Amino acid sequence: MGAAIRGEFPIFETATYLNSCSQGALSRGVRAAVEEWLSGWDANGAEWGYWVERNEAFRASIARLLHAQADDVAVTTSVSQGVSALVSGLPLEGERNRIVISEYEFPTVGQIAHAQELSGAEVVHVRPDDDGAIPPERFAEAIDERTALVCCTTVSYRSGHRHDVAAIAEAAHAAGALVLADSYQACGAVEVDVRSFGADVVSGGTVKYLLGTAGLGFMWLRPEVHEQLIPTQTGWFADEDIFAMSIADYSPHRSARRFDSGTPPVPALYAGVAGVSFVEEAGVSAVEAHVRGLVDRLLDGLDELGATVATPREPARRGPLVCVRSTDVDALVAALAAEAIVVSQREDKLRVALHLYNVEDDVDRLLDALSRHRALLA
Ligand SMILES: Cc1ncc(COP(=O)(O)O)c(C=O)c1O
């Protein structure tokens, strides 16, 4: 962890990389995997058999990551594709037509929920309290027997808040609703164990803490859920026999593969399998502990600077992302970039993301730069 594996990520030769919430750093192993894809293409053209094997290798690695079974994992091309397929299988036009969403959902989840209004669904927003947190009670107040689905992202991409998914799920299940925890900002840096997590559906992808690239995601569904839901947004890789090539009917796969789609994103699969295996080797619990230590150090330093931190203090209510308010966040991100410190922004907040390759020195370099740009902190 930290210094021991940093040599695998060339970006650290030139930059202090604190932007895993946007894109995880490229490792030598992921580069080699993508080059393997290119070499295979050069040598053999289509390698369909191996591509399908890579698809299943990815599914299996996500199953291990989530402590799940491979049959309960869909391989998707994005969270958007998976969640669209999910809601296409929900009967939203009857009495149970509500989707409850937290104010911290990624835009795609909110937009897909609102798109269902065109076919009779209603969307209820759960807004944060004055301190920025959305406690489970706020969800409970919004959930009733009309609720079909509750969306509570695990870690907010724009504030760093971590939801109490298990408590929210308790309220949702008592009312007969399903729970989707979009865990893109958690998986790889925070332990997500579906056996105790509470959610019925967990979505994510490989761009961030799983160290792969764009075009590849996943969606775990509780078996009782995927056995019952029939998605109408589908594709031939969701069929019970992809190579039957039949246009005579629609026969969704008996497993969560029914939420897969068309041709798998082959280059992203090579990268994704390599990225996830790196995280797996490090061990998510160990990554989580390492990241928690770095976040503690960052929060202490930010307090000393008198900065306004939007992310909660309690370790259980935060993940790898720390958001700090700025008076001019564009100028602050640019000033840090000029010092080769790579961070990102949302609204008026600087986003600092810590991961397995970061070390205390990265945190100290950032704090030192922030002390020099103190005027840009709110
Ligand atoms: C919480 C969360 N969900 C979803 C996404 C991306 O969704 P998609 O895979 O549909 O592009 C992101 C990307 O930033 C995210 O942070």
Short mmCIF file of C-alpha atoms and ligand atoms in Angstrom, two decimals:
data_model
loop_
_atom_site.label_atom_id
_atom_site.label_comp_id
_atom_site.label_asym_id
_atom_site.label_seq_id
_atom_site.Cartn_x
_atom_site.Cartn_y
_atom_site.Cartn_z
CA MET A 1 0.00 0.00 0.00
CA GLY A 2 1.11 3.58 -0.46
CA ALA A 3 4.87 3.82 -1.11
CA ALA A 4 5.21 0.07 -1.72
CA ILE A 5 3.02 0.08 -4.85
CA ARG A 6 3.43 3.62 -6.09
CA GLY A 7 6.09 2.64 -8.62
CA GLU A 8 3.36 0.82 -10.53
CA PHE A 9 1.71 4.17 -11.35
CA PRO A 10 3.91 6.39 -13.55
CA ILE A 11 1.78 9.50 -12.98
CA PHE A 12 3.41 9.90 -9.55
CA GLU A 13 6.78 10.56 -11.24
CA THR A 14 5.44 13.94 -12.31
CA ALA A 15 2.34 14.74 -10.26
CA THR A 16 0.65 14.55 -6.89
CA TYR A 17 -2.43 12.68 -8.03
CA LEU A 18 -5.50 13.19 -5.85
CA ASN A 19 -8.24 12.74 -8.44
CA SER A 20 -9.32 9.10 -8.21
CA CYS A 21 -12.93 10.29 -7.80
CA SER A 22 -12.74 11.24 -11.51
CA GLN A 23 -10.34 8.66 -12.90
CA GLY A 24 -8.07 6.21 -11.13
CA ALA A 25 -4.37 6.44 -12.01
CA LEU A 26 -3.07 4.21 -14.83
CA SER A 27 -0.93 1.30 -13.64
CA ARG A 28 1.70 -0.54 -15.63
CA GLY A 29 -0.46 -3.66 -15.33
CA VAL A 30 -3.52 -2.00 -16.88
CA ARG A 31 -1.39 -0.58 -19.69
CA ALA A 32 -0.01 -4.09 -20.36
CA ALA A 33 -3.55 -5.50 -20.42
CA VAL A 34 -4.69 -2.94 -22.99
CA GLU A 35 -1.58 -3.68 -25.06
CA GLU A 36 -2.48 -7.38 -24.86
CA TRP A 37 -5.86 -6.51 -26.38
CA LEU A 38 -4.15 -4.65 -29.24
CA SER A 39 -1.65 -7.46 -29.83
CA GLY A 40 -4.44 -10.03 -29.97
CA TRP A 41 -6.33 -7.88 -32.45
CA ASP A 42 -3.17 -7.56 -34.57
CA ALA A 43 -2.43 -11.27 -34.46
CA ASN A 44 -5.89 -12.79 -34.75
CA GLY A 45 -8.49 -10.13 -35.59
CA ALA A 46 -11.65 -11.09 -33.72
CA GLU A 47 -10.98 -13.09 -30.55
CA TRP A 48 -14.60 -13.65 -29.63
CA GLY A 49 -13.97 -16.68 -27.43
CA TYR A 50 -11.43 -14.81 -25.34
CA TRP A 51 -13.57 -11.66 -25.17
CA VAL A 52 -16.45 -13.66 -23.73
CA GLU A 53 -14.00 -15.26 -21.30
CA ARG A 54 -12.77 -11.76 -20.25
CA ASN A 55 -16.40 -10.69 -19.74
CA GLU A 56 -16.90 -13.63 -17.39
CA ALA A 57 -13.54 -12.99 -15.67
CA PHE A 58 -14.70 -9.44 -14.96
CA ARG A 59 -18.07 -10.63 -13.66
CA ALA A 60 -16.30 -13.10 -11.35
CA SER A 61 -13.89 -10.44 -10.05
CA ILE A 62 -16.75 -8.06 -9.22
CA ALA A 63 -18.54 -10.94 -7.47
CA ARG A 64 -15.45 -11.50 -5.29
CA LEU A 65 -15.14 -7.76 -4.61
CA LEU A 66 -18.76 -7.53 -3.41
CA HIS A 67 -18.74 -10.94 -1.62
CA ALA A 68 -21.42 -12.05 -4.06
CA GLN A 69 -22.11 -14.79 -6.61
CA ALA A 70 -21.20 -14.25 -10.28
CA ASP A 71 -24.76 -15.19 -11.31
CA ASP A 72 -26.02 -12.13 -9.42
CA VAL A 73 -23.74 -9.67 -11.26
CA ALA A 74 -24.57 -7.98 -14.58
CA VAL A 75 -21.71 -6.61 -16.68
CA THR A 76 -22.82 -3.22 -17.97
CA THR A 77 -21.32 -0.56 -20.20
CA SER A 78 -22.10 2.18 -17.63
CA VAL A 79 -24.16 2.81 -14.52
CA SER A 80 -26.61 4.53 -16.87
CA GLN A 81 -27.13 1.38 -18.94
CA GLY A 82 -27.58 -0.84 -15.89
CA VAL A 83 -29.97 1.47 -14.04
CA SER A 84 -31.99 2.11 -17.22
CA ALA A 85 -32.41 -1.65 -17.64
CA LEU A 86 -33.33 -1.96 -13.94
CA VAL A 87 -36.12 0.62 -14.05
CA SER A 88 -37.35 -0.77 -17.37
CA GLY A 89 -38.22 -3.90 -15.40
CA LEU A 90 -40.11 -2.13 -12.63
CA PRO A 91 -43.90 -1.91 -12.96
CA LEU A 92 -44.07 1.83 -12.27
CA GLU A 93 -47.43 2.66 -13.75
CA GLY A 94 -49.62 1.20 -10.97
CA GLU A 95 -50.16 2.15 -7.32
CA ARG A 96 -46.46 1.68 -6.56
CA ASN A 97 -45.11 4.28 -8.96
CA ARG A 98 -42.69 6.32 -6.86
CA ILE A 99 -38.93 6.57 -7.04
CA VAL A 100 -37.31 8.20 -4.02
CA ILE A 101 -33.90 9.72 -4.74
CA SER A 102 -31.37 11.40 -2.50
CA GLU A 103 -30.14 14.85 -3.41
CA TYR A 104 -26.67 13.29 -3.63
CA GLU A 105 -27.39 10.95 -6.57
CA PHE A 106 -25.14 11.22 -9.59
CA PRO A 107 -27.03 13.06 -12.39
CA THR A 108 -27.58 9.89 -14.39
CA VAL A 109 -29.64 8.26 -11.59
CA GLY A 110 -31.78 11.39 -11.07
CA GLN A 111 -32.29 11.84 -14.79
CA ILE A 112 -33.27 8.20 -15.35
CA ALA A 113 -35.74 8.48 -12.44
CA HIS A 114 -37.31 11.63 -13.89
CA ALA A 115 -37.46 10.03 -17.36
CA GLN A 116 -39.91 7.52 -15.84
CA GLU A 117 -42.35 10.40 -15.23
CA LEU A 118 -43.12 10.14 -18.96
CA SER A 119 -44.74 6.79 -18.25
CA GLY A 120 -46.54 7.69 -15.03
CA ALA A 121 -43.88 7.48 -12.30
CA GLU A 122 -43.42 10.10 -9.58
CA VAL A 123 -40.05 11.16 -8.23
CA VAL A 124 -39.57 12.25 -4.61
CA HIS A 125 -36.37 14.06 -3.61
CA VAL A 126 -34.80 13.58 -0.18
CA ARG A 127 -32.88 16.71 0.72
CA PRO A 128 -30.03 17.18 3.19
CA ASP A 129 -30.39 18.71 6.66
CA ASP A 130 -28.66 22.02 7.38
CA ASP A 131 -25.42 20.21 8.22
CA GLY A 132 -25.38 18.64 4.76
CA ALA A 133 -26.15 15.09 5.94
CA ILE A 134 -29.19 13.07 4.85
CA PRO A 135 -29.96 10.82 7.84
CA PRO A 136 -32.02 7.62 7.31
CA GLU A 137 -35.03 9.34 8.99
CA ARG A 138 -35.32 11.73 6.02
CA PHE A 139 -35.58 8.72 3.70
CA ALA A 140 -38.09 7.04 6.03
CA GLU A 141 -40.29 10.17 5.89
CA ALA A 142 -40.28 10.03 2.07
CA ILE A 143 -40.93 6.28 1.73
CA ASP A 144 -44.41 4.73 1.82
CA GLU A 145 -46.48 1.99 0.19
CA ARG A 146 -46.34 3.93 -3.10
CA THR A 147 -42.53 3.66 -3.24
CA ALA A 148 -41.11 1.19 -5.74
CA LEU A 149 -37.43 2.15 -5.58
CA VAL A 150 -35.19 4.13 -3.22
CA CYS A 151 -31.90 5.46 -4.63
CA CYS A 152 -29.26 6.23 -2.00
CA THR A 153 -25.80 6.57 -3.47
CA THR A 154 -23.21 5.03 -1.13
CA VAL A 155 -20.73 7.93 -1.23
CA SER A 156 -21.77 11.29 -2.70
CA TYR A 157 -19.67 12.34 -5.70
CA ARG A 158 -20.21 15.99 -4.77
CA SER A 159 -19.88 16.18 -1.00
CA GLY A 160 -18.20 12.95 0.13
CA HIS A 161 -21.10 12.01 2.46
CA ARG A 162 -21.57 8.28 2.97
CA HIS A 163 -25.16 7.12 3.39
CA ASP A 164 -26.24 4.64 6.05
CA VAL A 165 -27.47 2.22 3.38
CA ALA A 166 -28.45 -0.53 5.85
CA ALA A 167 -30.72 1.80 7.86
CA ILE A 168 -32.27 3.29 4.71
CA ALA A 169 -32.87 -0.23 3.38
CA GLU A 170 -34.64 -1.19 6.61
CA ALA A 171 -37.17 1.63 6.08
CA ALA A 172 -37.52 0.80 2.38
CA HIS A 173 -38.01 -2.91 2.93
CA ALA A 174 -40.61 -2.30 5.65
CA ALA A 175 -42.64 -0.47 2.98
CA GLY A 176 -41.97 -3.13 0.31
CA ALA A 177 -39.61 -0.96 -1.77
CA LEU A 178 -36.31 -1.90 -3.41
CA VAL A 179 -33.04 -0.08 -2.72
CA LEU A 180 -30.42 0.91 -5.28
CA ALA A 181 -27.07 2.00 -3.83
CA ASP A 182 -24.99 3.45 -6.65
CA SER A 183 -21.55 2.70 -5.25
CA TYR A 184 -19.28 4.09 -7.95
CA GLN A 185 -17.55 6.42 -5.46
CA ALA A 186 -17.09 3.61 -2.94
CA CYS A 187 -16.19 0.32 -4.67
CA GLY A 188 -12.46 -0.34 -4.47
CA ALA A 189 -11.84 2.09 -1.60
CA VAL A 190 -14.67 1.14 0.78
CA GLU A 191 -15.69 -2.40 1.71
CA VAL A 192 -19.09 -3.18 0.14
CA ASP A 193 -20.25 -6.61 1.32
CA VAL A 194 -23.65 -7.29 -0.19
CA ARG A 195 -24.38 -9.94 2.47
CA SER A 196 -24.78 -7.21 5.10
CA PHE A 197 -24.99 -4.03 3.04
CA GLY A 198 -28.78 -3.86 2.88
CA ALA A 199 -29.21 -2.71 -0.73
CA ASP A 200 -31.03 -4.87 -3.28
CA VAL A 201 -29.06 -3.47 -6.19
CA VAL A 202 -25.47 -2.14 -6.22
CA SER A 203 -24.09 -0.34 -9.26
CA GLY A 204 -20.61 0.91 -10.08
CA GLY A 205 -17.91 1.01 -12.73
CA THR A 206 -14.19 0.78 -13.34
CA VAL A 207 -13.17 4.37 -14.04
CA LYS A 208 -12.43 5.43 -10.48
CA TYR A 209 -11.24 3.36 -7.50
CA LEU A 210 -11.22 0.13 -9.53
CA LEU A 211 -8.40 1.55 -11.65
CA GLY A 212 -9.77 0.67 -15.10
CA THR A 213 -11.19 2.82 -17.84
CA ALA A 214 -14.45 4.11 -19.33
CA GLY A 215 -17.12 1.95 -20.93
CA LEU A 216 -17.40 -0.75 -18.27
CA GLY A 217 -19.63 -1.05 -15.23
CA PHE A 218 -21.49 -3.64 -13.20
CA MET A 219 -24.74 -4.12 -11.35
CA TRP A 220 -25.25 -6.65 -8.58
CA LEU A 221 -28.86 -7.66 -7.86
CA ARG A 222 -30.20 -9.72 -5.00
CA PRO A 223 -31.23 -13.07 -6.59
CA GLU A 224 -34.92 -12.68 -5.61
CA VAL A 225 -34.85 -9.33 -7.41
CA HIS A 226 -33.29 -10.33 -10.72
CA GLU A 227 -35.36 -13.49 -10.82
CA GLN A 228 -38.52 -11.38 -10.76
CA LEU A 229 -37.64 -8.36 -12.88
CA ILE A 230 -37.85 -8.64 -16.66
CA PRO A 231 -35.98 -5.71 -18.25
CA THR A 232 -37.44 -4.35 -21.48
CA GLN A 233 -34.21 -2.50 -22.18
CA THR A 234 -32.06 -5.38 -23.27
CA GLY A 235 -29.58 -6.76 -25.81
CA TRP A 236 -28.28 -10.04 -27.18
CA PHE A 237 -25.74 -10.52 -24.38
CA ALA A 238 -28.71 -10.57 -21.96
CA ASP A 239 -30.28 -13.53 -23.78
CA GLU A 240 -30.41 -17.03 -22.31
CA ASP A 241 -28.16 -18.19 -25.18
CA ILE A 242 -26.17 -15.39 -26.77
CA PHE A 243 -24.98 -17.54 -29.64
CA ALA A 244 -28.44 -18.92 -30.53
CA MET A 245 -28.82 -15.76 -32.66
CA SER A 246 -32.59 -16.10 -32.59
CA ILE A 247 -34.95 -13.24 -33.47
CA ALA A 248 -38.01 -15.38 -32.80
CA ASP A 249 -38.56 -14.32 -29.19
CA TYR A 250 -37.23 -12.60 -26.06
CA SER A 251 -35.71 -15.06 -23.61
CA PRO A 252 -33.84 -13.19 -20.88
CA HIS A 253 -31.08 -15.10 -19.14
CA ARG A 254 -32.15 -16.79 -15.88
CA SER A 255 -29.34 -14.96 -13.98
CA ALA A 256 -28.46 -11.28 -13.53
CA ARG A 257 -26.95 -11.53 -17.03
CA ARG A 258 -30.45 -10.48 -18.15
CA PHE A 259 -29.25 -6.95 -17.29
CA ASP A 260 -26.22 -7.18 -19.61
CA SER A 261 -26.58 -5.49 -23.00
CA GLY A 262 -24.87 -5.81 -26.40
CA THR A 263 -21.27 -6.47 -27.46
CA PRO A 264 -19.15 -6.14 -24.32
CA PRO A 265 -16.72 -3.18 -24.13
CA VAL A 266 -13.70 -5.31 -25.01
CA PRO A 267 -10.80 -2.83 -24.42
CA ALA A 268 -12.36 -1.70 -21.14
CA LEU A 269 -12.73 -5.35 -20.07
CA TYR A 270 -9.00 -5.99 -20.42
CA ALA A 271 -8.29 -2.83 -18.41
CA GLY A 272 -11.05 -3.55 -15.90
CA VAL A 273 -9.94 -7.10 -15.11
CA ALA A 274 -6.37 -5.86 -14.51
CA GLY A 275 -7.51 -2.85 -12.45
CA VAL A 276 -9.83 -4.84 -10.20
CA SER A 277 -7.19 -7.54 -9.69
CA PHE A 278 -4.77 -4.87 -8.44
CA VAL A 279 -7.33 -3.69 -5.88
CA GLU A 280 -8.13 -7.29 -4.96
CA GLU A 281 -4.48 -8.06 -4.31
CA ALA A 282 -4.18 -5.03 -2.03
CA GLY A 283 -7.42 -6.03 -0.24
CA VAL A 284 -10.28 -3.56 0.06
CA SER A 285 -10.30 -3.61 3.88
CA ALA A 286 -6.61 -2.70 3.91
CA VAL A 287 -7.21 0.03 1.29
CA GLU A 288 -10.08 1.41 3.38
CA ALA A 289 -7.89 1.57 6.51
CA HIS A 290 -5.03 3.20 4.59
CA VAL A 291 -7.38 5.78 3.05
CA ARG A 292 -9.00 6.50 6.43
CA GLY A 293 -5.58 7.38 7.89
CA LEU A 294 -4.82 9.74 5.00
CA VAL A 295 -8.26 11.38 5.27
CA ASP A 296 -7.73 11.87 9.04
CA ARG A 297 -4.42 13.59 8.33
CA LEU A 298 -6.01 15.78 5.66
CA LEU A 299 -8.93 16.77 7.90
CA ASP A 300 -6.56 17.71 10.75
CA GLY A 301 -4.51 19.87 8.40
CA LEU A 302 -7.61 21.52 6.94
CA ASP A 303 -8.77 22.35 10.48
CA GLU A 304 -5.42 23.99 11.19
CA LEU A 305 -5.92 26.11 8.05
CA GLY A 306 -9.43 27.04 9.21
CA ALA A 307 -10.91 25.59 5.99
CA THR A 308 -14.62 24.78 5.62
CA VAL A 309 -14.96 21.05 5.03
CA ALA A 310 -18.26 19.81 3.53
CA THR A 311 -17.53 16.13 4.18
CA PRO A 312 -18.55 14.66 7.57
CA ARG A 313 -15.93 13.95 10.26
CA GLU A 314 -17.12 10.54 11.50
CA PRO A 315 -15.26 7.76 9.65
CA ALA A 316 -18.51 5.81 9.15
CA ARG A 317 -20.09 8.76 7.34
CA ARG A 318 -17.31 9.39 4.83
CA GLY A 319 -15.23 7.51 2.24
CA PRO A 320 -12.18 8.35 0.17
CA LEU A 321 -13.43 11.79 -0.96
CA VAL A 322 -13.00 15.05 0.95
CA CYS A 323 -14.74 18.21 -0.29
CA VAL A 324 -13.54 21.65 0.79
CA ARG A 325 -15.34 24.94 0.11
CA SER A 326 -13.58 27.57 -1.95
CA THR A 327 -14.26 31.23 -2.76
CA ASP A 328 -13.09 30.61 -6.36
CA VAL A 329 -12.74 26.91 -7.02
CA ASP A 330 -11.71 27.28 -10.69
CA ALA A 331 -8.79 29.47 -9.65
CA LEU A 332 -7.86 27.09 -6.83
CA VAL A 333 -7.86 23.97 -9.03
CA ALA A 334 -5.78 25.86 -11.62
CA ALA A 335 -3.32 27.10 -8.97
CA LEU A 336 -2.86 23.55 -7.67
CA ALA A 337 -2.50 22.19 -11.21
CA ALA A 338 0.30 24.71 -11.78
CA GLU A 339 2.09 22.97 -8.89
CA ALA A 340 1.38 19.52 -10.42
CA ILE A 341 -1.25 18.73 -7.78
CA VAL A 342 -4.19 17.12 -9.59
CA VAL A 343 -7.58 17.57 -7.93
CA SER A 344 -11.08 18.31 -9.25
CA GLN A 345 -14.14 20.34 -8.36
CA ARG A 346 -17.92 20.23 -8.07
CA GLU A 347 -19.96 23.40 -7.49
CA ASP A 348 -18.00 25.56 -5.01
CA LYS A 349 -16.02 22.64 -3.64
CA LEU A 350 -12.55 21.29 -4.18
CA ARG A 351 -12.59 17.48 -4.38
CA VAL A 352 -9.63 15.60 -2.95
CA ALA A 353 -9.69 11.82 -3.40
CA LEU A 354 -7.32 9.44 -1.60
CA HIS A 355 -6.58 5.91 -2.73
CA LEU A 356 -4.23 2.99 -2.22
CA TYR A 357 -1.30 4.65 -4.02
CA ASN A 358 -1.42 7.90 -2.05
CA VAL A 359 0.99 8.58 0.82
CA GLU A 360 1.19 11.09 3.68
CA ASP A 361 3.54 13.21 1.61
CA ASP A 362 0.76 13.77 -0.98
CA VAL A 363 -1.50 15.09 1.78
CA ASP A 364 1.25 17.31 3.17
CA ARG A 365 2.10 18.72 -0.27
CA LEU A 366 -1.56 19.59 -0.81
CA LEU A 367 -1.88 21.19 2.64
CA ASP A 368 1.27 23.20 2.07
CA ALA A 369 -0.07 24.48 -1.27
CA LEU A 370 -3.46 25.26 0.28
CA SER A 371 -1.77 27.28 3.03
CA ARG A 372 -0.17 29.40 0.31
CA HIS A 373 -3.53 29.79 -1.47
CA ARG A 374 -5.44 30.29 1.77
CA ALA A 375 -7.31 33.26 0.28
CA LEU A 376 -9.08 30.87 -2.11
CA LEU A 377 -10.50 28.75 0.74
CA ALA A 378 -13.91 29.75 2.09
C1 LIG B 1 -21.67 8.10 -8.17
C2 LIG B 1 -21.49 7.95 -9.66
N1 LIG B 1 -22.37 7.25 -10.37
C3 LIG B 1 -22.26 7.10 -11.69
C4 LIG B 1 -21.21 7.69 -12.39
C5 LIG B 1 -21.07 7.54 -13.86
O1 LIG B 1 -22.15 6.92 -14.47
P1 LIG B 1 -22.00 6.26 -15.90
O2 LIG B 1 -21.21 4.99 -15.71
O3 LIG B 1 -23.37 6.02 -16.35
O4 LIG B 1 -21.27 7.24 -16.76
C6 LIG B 1 -20.27 8.44 -11.68
C7 LIG B 1 -19.15 9.09 -12.40
O5 LIG B 1 -18.61 10.09 -12.03
C8 LIG B 1 -20.43 8.58 -10.29
O6 LIG B 1 -19.54 9.30 -9.58
#
